Coordinates of C-alpha atoms in Angstrom, one line a residue:
M136 CA -83.5 -194.9 -114.7
T137 CA -82.1 -196.9 -111.7
F138 CA -84.2 -196.7 -108.6
T139 CA -82.0 -196.1 -105.4
E140 CA -82.7 -195.2 -101.8
S141 CA -81.5 -191.6 -102.6
N142 CA -83.8 -190.9 -105.5
T143 CA -86.8 -192.7 -104.0
V144 CA -87.2 -192.9 -100.3
E145 CA -84.7 -190.2 -99.4
Q146 CA -86.1 -187.7 -101.9
M147 CA -89.6 -188.4 -100.8
I148 CA -88.6 -187.5 -97.2
L149 CA -86.9 -184.2 -98.4
D150 CA -89.9 -183.3 -100.5
A151 CA -92.4 -184.1 -97.9
A152 CA -90.6 -182.2 -95.2
S153 CA -89.7 -179.1 -97.2
G154 CA -93.1 -178.9 -98.8
L155 CA -94.9 -179.5 -95.5
V156 CA -97.8 -177.4 -94.5
G157 CA -98.8 -177.7 -90.9
T158 CA -102.3 -178.8 -89.9
P159 CA -104.7 -176.3 -88.2
R160 CA -104.6 -178.3 -84.8
Q161 CA -101.9 -176.9 -82.6
T162 CA -100.0 -178.8 -79.9
A163 CA -101.3 -178.3 -76.2
Q164 CA -98.2 -176.2 -75.5
Q165 CA -99.2 -173.6 -78.1
K166 CA -102.7 -173.4 -76.6
L167 CA -101.7 -172.5 -73.1
P168 CA -102.5 -168.9 -72.3
L169 CA -99.0 -168.6 -70.8
Y170 CA -97.5 -168.8 -74.2
K171 CA -97.9 -166.7 -77.4
K172 CA -99.6 -168.7 -80.1
D173 CA -97.4 -169.7 -83.0
S174 CA -98.2 -167.1 -85.6
V175 CA -96.9 -169.1 -88.5
G176 CA -98.0 -172.5 -87.3
S177 CA -100.3 -172.9 -90.3
S178 CA -97.5 -172.7 -92.8
L179 CA -94.3 -173.9 -91.1
R180 CA -92.0 -176.0 -93.2
W181 CA -88.3 -177.0 -93.3
T182 CA -86.0 -175.2 -95.8
L183 CA -84.3 -177.7 -98.0
A184 CA -80.6 -177.0 -98.3
S185 CA -77.9 -179.0 -100.1
P186 CA -74.8 -180.2 -98.1
T187 CA -72.7 -177.4 -99.9
E188 CA -75.2 -174.7 -98.6
V189 CA -74.6 -175.7 -95.0
P190 CA -71.6 -173.7 -93.7
R191 CA -69.7 -176.3 -91.7
Q192 CA -66.6 -178.5 -91.8
P193 CA -67.0 -182.3 -91.8
G194 CA -65.6 -182.5 -88.3
E195 CA -68.3 -180.1 -86.9
V196 CA -71.5 -181.3 -85.3
M197 CA -73.1 -177.8 -85.0
V198 CA -73.5 -175.2 -87.8
E199 CA -71.9 -172.7 -85.4
S200 CA -72.6 -169.5 -87.4
W201 CA -76.3 -170.5 -87.3
V202 CA -76.2 -171.2 -83.6
R203 CA -74.6 -167.8 -83.1
D204 CA -77.2 -166.1 -85.0
A205 CA -80.0 -167.8 -83.0
L206 CA -78.4 -167.0 -79.7
V207 CA -78.3 -163.2 -80.7
K208 CA -81.9 -163.3 -82.0
L209 CA -83.5 -165.2 -79.0
N210 CA -81.5 -163.7 -76.2
P211 CA -81.6 -159.9 -75.5
E212 CA -78.6 -160.1 -73.1
I213 CA -76.6 -161.7 -75.9
A214 CA -77.8 -159.3 -78.5
T215 CA -76.3 -156.3 -76.6
Q216 CA -72.9 -158.1 -76.5
P217 CA -72.8 -160.6 -79.3
D218 CA -69.4 -162.0 -78.2
R219 CA -71.3 -163.7 -75.3
A220 CA -72.6 -166.2 -77.9
D221 CA -69.1 -167.6 -78.1
E222 CA -69.1 -168.4 -74.4
V223 CA -72.3 -170.4 -74.8
I224 CA -70.9 -172.2 -77.9
Y225 CA -67.8 -173.1 -75.9
N226 CA -70.0 -174.7 -73.3
L227 CA -71.8 -176.7 -76.0
R228 CA -68.5 -177.8 -77.6
A229 CA -67.4 -179.0 -74.2
I230 CA -70.4 -181.3 -73.9
L231 CA -69.7 -182.7 -77.4
L232 CA -66.1 -183.4 -76.5
A233 CA -67.1 -185.1 -73.1
V234 CA -69.3 -187.7 -74.8
Q235 CA -66.5 -190.2 -74.9
A236 CA -66.0 -189.9 -71.1
D237 CA -69.6 -189.2 -70.0
G238 CA -71.4 -191.6 -72.4
L239 CA -73.9 -190.7 -75.1
V240 CA -77.0 -190.6 -72.8
R241 CA -75.4 -188.4 -70.2
A242 CA -74.0 -186.1 -72.7
N243 CA -77.4 -185.9 -74.5
E244 CA -79.2 -185.2 -71.2
N245 CA -76.8 -182.3 -70.6
F246 CA -77.4 -180.9 -74.1
M247 CA -81.1 -181.3 -73.7
A248 CA -81.0 -179.0 -70.7
W249 CA -79.5 -176.3 -72.9
L250 CA -82.0 -176.9 -75.6
R251 CA -84.9 -176.6 -73.1
G252 CA -83.6 -173.4 -71.8
E253 CA -82.8 -174.8 -68.4
K254 CA -79.2 -173.5 -68.4
T255 CA -78.1 -170.0 -67.3
M256 CA -75.2 -167.7 -67.8
P257 CA -74.2 -164.5 -65.9
F258 CA -75.3 -162.2 -68.6
G259 CA -77.9 -160.2 -66.7
R260 CA -77.4 -156.9 -64.7
N261 CA -74.6 -157.1 -62.2
G262 CA -73.7 -160.6 -63.4
E263 CA -77.0 -162.0 -62.6
H264 CA -77.7 -165.5 -64.1
V265 CA -80.4 -165.5 -66.9
P266 CA -81.7 -168.4 -68.9
V267 CA -80.1 -169.0 -72.3
R268 CA -82.4 -169.9 -75.3
L269 CA -81.0 -172.0 -78.2
V270 CA -84.3 -172.7 -79.8
D271 CA -87.8 -171.1 -79.5
S272 CA -90.0 -174.1 -78.7
V273 CA -93.1 -171.9 -78.3
E274 CA -93.1 -169.9 -81.5
S275 CA -91.6 -172.4 -84.0
G276 CA -91.2 -169.8 -86.8
N277 CA -88.5 -167.9 -84.8
N278 CA -86.1 -170.7 -85.6
R279 CA -84.0 -171.4 -88.6
L280 CA -85.6 -174.7 -89.8
T281 CA -83.4 -176.7 -92.2
V282 CA -83.4 -180.1 -93.7
T283 CA -80.4 -181.5 -95.6
N284 CA -79.1 -184.8 -97.0
Q285 CA -75.9 -186.7 -97.4
W286 CA -74.4 -185.0 -94.3
T287 CA -70.8 -186.1 -93.8
Y288 CA -69.3 -186.2 -90.4
Q289 CA -65.8 -187.1 -89.6
A290 CA -64.3 -187.9 -86.2
G291 CA -60.5 -188.6 -86.6
A292 CA -60.1 -191.4 -89.1
V293 CA -63.8 -192.4 -89.0
E294 CA -66.2 -190.8 -91.5
K295 CA -70.0 -191.5 -91.7
R296 CA -72.6 -190.2 -94.1
F297 CA -76.2 -189.5 -92.9
D298 CA -79.0 -189.7 -95.3
V299 CA -81.3 -187.0 -93.9
V300 CA -80.6 -184.4 -91.1
F301 CA -83.1 -182.0 -89.6
L302 CA -81.5 -178.9 -88.0
V303 CA -83.0 -176.3 -85.8
N304 CA -80.8 -173.2 -85.6
G305 CA -77.9 -175.2 -86.8
L306 CA -78.3 -178.1 -84.3
P307 CA -79.0 -181.6 -85.7
L308 CA -82.0 -182.6 -83.7
V309 CA -83.3 -185.4 -86.0
I310 CA -81.4 -188.0 -88.1
G311 CA -83.1 -190.2 -90.7
E312 CA -81.8 -193.2 -92.5
A313 CA -83.5 -194.3 -95.8
K314 CA -83.0 -197.7 -97.2
T315 CA -83.9 -199.0 -100.7
P316 CA -87.4 -200.0 -101.5
T317 CA -86.3 -202.4 -104.2
R318 CA -84.9 -205.2 -102.3
S319 CA -87.3 -207.2 -100.1
A320 CA -84.6 -208.4 -97.9
V321 CA -83.9 -204.8 -96.7
T322 CA -86.3 -203.2 -94.3
W323 CA -86.4 -200.2 -91.8
F324 CA -84.7 -202.5 -89.3
D325 CA -81.5 -202.2 -91.4
G326 CA -81.6 -198.5 -91.2
A327 CA -82.3 -198.5 -87.5
F328 CA -79.4 -201.0 -86.9
Q329 CA -77.2 -198.7 -88.8
V330 CA -78.0 -195.7 -86.6
N331 CA -78.3 -197.6 -83.3
Q332 CA -75.4 -200.1 -83.6
I333 CA -72.9 -198.3 -85.9
Y334 CA -73.4 -194.5 -86.1
E335 CA -74.2 -194.0 -82.3
R336 CA -71.2 -196.0 -81.4
D337 CA -68.7 -194.8 -83.9
V338 CA -69.5 -191.2 -84.0
P339 CA -71.6 -190.4 -80.8
A340 CA -70.9 -186.7 -80.8
M341 CA -73.2 -186.4 -83.8
F342 CA -76.0 -187.7 -81.6
V343 CA -75.4 -185.5 -78.6
P344 CA -78.1 -182.9 -79.6
N345 CA -80.4 -185.6 -81.0
V346 CA -84.1 -185.6 -80.1
F347 CA -84.9 -188.8 -82.1
S348 CA -83.9 -190.8 -85.1
F349 CA -86.0 -192.6 -87.7
A350 CA -85.6 -195.2 -90.3
T351 CA -87.7 -196.3 -93.3
E352 CA -87.4 -198.3 -96.5
G353 CA -90.5 -196.7 -98.0
K354 CA -93.0 -199.2 -96.5
A355 CA -92.7 -198.8 -92.7
F356 CA -91.6 -195.8 -90.6
R357 CA -90.0 -196.4 -87.2
Y358 CA -88.4 -194.0 -84.8
G359 CA -86.4 -194.2 -81.5
S360 CA -84.2 -192.2 -79.2
I361 CA -80.6 -192.7 -78.6
R362 CA -79.5 -196.1 -77.3
M363 CA -83.1 -197.4 -77.4
P364 CA -83.2 -201.1 -78.2
I365 CA -84.2 -201.4 -81.9
E366 CA -87.1 -203.8 -81.0
M367 CA -88.6 -200.8 -79.1
W368 CA -88.4 -198.4 -82.0
G369 CA -92.1 -197.6 -82.8
P370 CA -94.3 -196.4 -85.6
W371 CA -95.9 -193.0 -85.8
R372 CA -99.7 -192.9 -86.7
D373 CA -102.6 -190.6 -86.4
E374 CA -106.3 -190.7 -87.3
D375 CA -105.6 -189.9 -90.9
N376 CA -102.9 -192.4 -91.4
P377 CA -103.6 -195.5 -89.3
D378 CA -102.0 -198.0 -91.8
E379 CA -98.6 -198.9 -93.2
G380 CA -97.1 -200.9 -96.1
E381 CA -96.8 -198.3 -98.9
M382 CA -94.8 -195.2 -99.7
R383 CA -97.8 -193.0 -99.2
H384 CA -98.2 -194.2 -95.6
V385 CA -94.5 -193.4 -94.9
Q386 CA -95.0 -190.0 -96.6
A387 CA -98.0 -189.3 -94.2
A388 CA -95.9 -190.3 -91.2
V389 CA -93.2 -187.9 -92.2
K390 CA -95.7 -185.1 -92.8
S391 CA -97.2 -185.7 -89.3
M392 CA -94.2 -186.4 -87.1
L393 CA -91.6 -184.3 -88.7
R394 CA -93.6 -181.0 -88.5
P395 CA -91.3 -178.5 -86.9
E396 CA -93.8 -177.8 -84.1
V397 CA -94.1 -181.6 -83.4
V398 CA -90.3 -182.1 -83.1
L399 CA -90.0 -179.1 -80.8
D400 CA -93.0 -180.3 -78.7
I401 CA -91.3 -183.7 -78.3
L402 CA -88.1 -182.0 -77.2
A403 CA -89.8 -179.7 -74.7
N404 CA -92.6 -181.9 -73.3
F405 CA -92.2 -185.5 -74.3
T406 CA -88.6 -186.5 -73.4
V407 CA -87.5 -187.9 -70.0
F408 CA -84.4 -189.4 -68.6
A409 CA -84.5 -192.2 -66.0
T410 CA -82.4 -194.9 -64.4
D411 CA -83.3 -198.5 -65.3
S412 CA -83.2 -201.6 -63.2
K413 CA -79.5 -202.1 -64.0
H414 CA -78.7 -198.5 -62.8
R415 CA -78.1 -197.4 -66.4
R416 CA -79.2 -193.9 -67.5
I417 CA -81.8 -194.2 -70.3
K418 CA -83.7 -191.7 -72.5
I419 CA -87.4 -192.1 -73.1
I420 CA -89.5 -190.3 -75.7
C421 CA -93.3 -190.6 -76.3
R422 CA -95.1 -193.0 -78.5
Y423 CA -97.5 -191.5 -80.9
Q424 CA -100.6 -192.3 -78.8
Q425 CA -99.0 -190.7 -75.7
F426 CA -98.2 -187.5 -77.7
E427 CA -101.8 -187.3 -79.1
T428 CA -103.5 -188.2 -75.7
A429 CA -101.4 -185.9 -73.5
N430 CA -102.0 -182.9 -75.8
R431 CA -105.8 -183.6 -75.9
M432 CA -105.8 -183.9 -72.1
V433 CA -104.1 -180.5 -71.7
E434 CA -106.4 -179.0 -74.4
R435 CA -109.4 -180.0 -72.3
V436 CA -108.0 -178.6 -69.1
V437 CA -107.2 -175.4 -70.7
A438 CA -110.6 -175.0 -72.3
G439 CA -112.4 -176.1 -69.2
Y440 CA -114.5 -178.7 -71.0
P441 CA -115.3 -181.6 -71.4
K442 CA -114.3 -182.2 -67.8
K443 CA -114.0 -186.0 -68.1
G444 CA -113.0 -188.7 -70.6
L445 CA -112.0 -192.3 -71.0
I446 CA -108.6 -193.6 -72.3
W447 CA -108.4 -197.3 -73.0
H448 CA -105.1 -199.0 -72.1
F449 CA -103.5 -202.4 -71.9
Q450 CA -100.6 -203.6 -69.8
G451 CA -97.3 -202.1 -70.7
S452 CA -98.8 -199.4 -73.0
G453 CA -97.2 -196.5 -71.0
K454 CA -99.9 -195.3 -68.7
S455 CA -97.5 -193.9 -66.1
L456 CA -95.4 -192.1 -68.8
L457 CA -98.5 -190.6 -70.2
M458 CA -99.2 -189.1 -66.8
V459 CA -95.7 -187.8 -66.7
F460 CA -96.0 -186.2 -70.2
A461 CA -99.4 -184.7 -69.4
A462 CA -98.2 -183.2 -66.2

């Protein structure tokens, strides 16, 4: 048997994600009294689907039939008149088409507003504007959670194939690139370069709904947001998996970061857009320590105890962003 990236690293990612069992600890958002606790948070997993089982054409970013189903399910005003879902999908298509003129970050920011439920449509009584939900970021089990591989996307004469794609309600929120573990000259950096310097530039529409992307060669796991310089792509670690260098470490990172509730928490609470010193729009997502720390802070506030704590920081570790995420 010949070992390749598809039957080793890529398959490991698919197996780890589709066989994933959530940990008992919930995110801070799920513990807030304002929200209903995720009733299936202890057993959430991605459903593995082959490319032929995903009802889309190569030129489509979204699985529109799944998006339509979610709109009807999550929005009572659309459920009473299902054709309203087509109006929402029309708006989403417009953002995808505008990426060439607006740039990827702006288009992604506009799409994120829809994903976060910040956009409204006049579907209420007497034409009143009401929020539209594409995903349920509070009760993750209300969503269609799908992971697939070898996803082909074609834009004009350009065709690209993505190793692993995670979809929530038919929207590709996470893209992963798996490289071969058998060539020492190939690392996660090669996969990140492929995503950052080739895919994002050649087929930007595919990344308009993107929350984050990741790359691995089976030894190290790194993730980053759109247009983030590759040297800023970071690892994902937790108390149970502080090391890297072996396939089991990457598998643990996949099981930790790619839990559906974590992906949706990063979407809802750990993503910000800002303008850098060169007046360019940039997208920022959390590092693993910011995710962990912000959620623990909120847990203590909600519980009312302990009422104090200490967080050790060094210069450039993201103190200000941690405060934003916690807030």
